[in-house]
Tab-separated table of C-alpha atoms in Angstrom:
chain	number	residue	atom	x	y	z
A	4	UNK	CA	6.948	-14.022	-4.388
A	5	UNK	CA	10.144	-12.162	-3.907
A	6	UNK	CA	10.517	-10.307	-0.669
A	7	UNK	CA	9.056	-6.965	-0.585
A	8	UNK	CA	11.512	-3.569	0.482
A	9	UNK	CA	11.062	0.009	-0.074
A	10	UNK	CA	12.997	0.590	-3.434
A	11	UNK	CA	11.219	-2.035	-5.388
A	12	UNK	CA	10.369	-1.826	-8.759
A	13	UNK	CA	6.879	-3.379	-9.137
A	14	UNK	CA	3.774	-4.247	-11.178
A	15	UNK	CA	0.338	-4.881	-10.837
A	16	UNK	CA	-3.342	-5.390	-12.708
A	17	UNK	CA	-5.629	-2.907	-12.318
A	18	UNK	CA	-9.038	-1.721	-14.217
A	19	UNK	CA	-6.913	1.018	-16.013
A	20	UNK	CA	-3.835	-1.665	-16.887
A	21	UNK	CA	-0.860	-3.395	-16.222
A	22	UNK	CA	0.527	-0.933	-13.489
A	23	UNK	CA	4.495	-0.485	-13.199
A	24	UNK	CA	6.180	1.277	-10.164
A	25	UNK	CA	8.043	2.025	-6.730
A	26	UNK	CA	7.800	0.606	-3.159
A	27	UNK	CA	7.753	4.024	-1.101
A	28	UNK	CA	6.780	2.492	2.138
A	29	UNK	CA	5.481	-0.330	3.905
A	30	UNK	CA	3.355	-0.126	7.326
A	31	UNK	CA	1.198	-1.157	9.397
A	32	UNK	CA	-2.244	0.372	10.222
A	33	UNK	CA	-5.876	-1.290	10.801
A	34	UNK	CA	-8.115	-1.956	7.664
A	35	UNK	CA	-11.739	-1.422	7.537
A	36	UNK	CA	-12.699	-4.594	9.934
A	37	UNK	CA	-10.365	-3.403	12.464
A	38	UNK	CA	-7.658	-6.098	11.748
A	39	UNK	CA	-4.334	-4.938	11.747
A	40	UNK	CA	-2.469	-5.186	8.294
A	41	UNK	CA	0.622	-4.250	5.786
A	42	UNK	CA	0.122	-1.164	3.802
A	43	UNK	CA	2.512	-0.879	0.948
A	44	UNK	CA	2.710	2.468	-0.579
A	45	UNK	CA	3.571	2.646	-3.788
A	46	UNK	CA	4.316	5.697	-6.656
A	47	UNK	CA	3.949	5.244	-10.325
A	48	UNK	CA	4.078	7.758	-13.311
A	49	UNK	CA	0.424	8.341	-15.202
A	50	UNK	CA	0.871	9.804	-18.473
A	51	UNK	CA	-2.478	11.620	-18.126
A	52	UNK	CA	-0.615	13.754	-14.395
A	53	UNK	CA	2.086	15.666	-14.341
A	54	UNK	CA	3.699	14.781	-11.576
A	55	UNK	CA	4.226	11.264	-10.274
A	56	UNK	CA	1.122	9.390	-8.806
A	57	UNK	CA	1.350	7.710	-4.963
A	58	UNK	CA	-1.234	4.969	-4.022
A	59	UNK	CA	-1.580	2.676	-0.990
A	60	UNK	CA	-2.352	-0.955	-1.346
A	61	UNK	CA	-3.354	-3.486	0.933
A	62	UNK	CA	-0.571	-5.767	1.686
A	63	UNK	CA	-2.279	-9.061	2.771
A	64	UNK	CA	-1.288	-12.116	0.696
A	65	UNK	CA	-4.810	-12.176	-0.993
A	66	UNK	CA	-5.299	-9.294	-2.154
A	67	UNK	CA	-1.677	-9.358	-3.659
A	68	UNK	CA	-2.494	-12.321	-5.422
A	69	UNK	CA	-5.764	-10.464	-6.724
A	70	UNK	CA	-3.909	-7.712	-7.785
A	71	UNK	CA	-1.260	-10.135	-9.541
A	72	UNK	CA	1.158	-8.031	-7.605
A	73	UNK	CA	5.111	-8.970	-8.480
A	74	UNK	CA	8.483	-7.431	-7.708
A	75	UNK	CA	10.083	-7.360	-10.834
C-alpha cells in the first residue's frame, strides 16, 4: 500500500459503493477498547448532499484491508 498523507486521493468499499475521496487528516486518538490508533479523516462528494461529506475511518492495517482501502 502506498504511503498515506493528507492530500490523497483515495477509494474504498462500502455498503453504499465503491467510495472515492480526500485524506483531510490523520491522528491519533483511542478506539473503543482503549488502544491507541490512526484515525484518517477523509471527505468525499455524495450526490444525494449538497455540500461535501467528511468521515473518519479507522486506520489500523485490518480494517484498511477490510475496507479495500487504496491511494490511488
Amino acid at each position: 500500500m502506498k504511503k498515506i498523507e493528507v492530500g490523497n486521493k483515495v477509494e474504498w468499499a462500502s455498503a453504499a459503493g465503491v467510495i472515492k475521496g480526500w485524506v483531510l487528516g490523520i491522528y491519533l486518538n483511542n478506539n473503543a477498547e482503549g488502544v491507541l490508533v490512526p484515525w484518517i479523516r477523509v471527505g468525499y462528494r455524495d450526490p444525494r448532499a449538497p455540500l461535501p461529506v467528511n468521515t473518519v475511518l479507522c486506520g489500523t492495517d485490518s480494517y484498511l484491508k477490510m475496507m479495500k482501502f487504496r491511494v490511488l
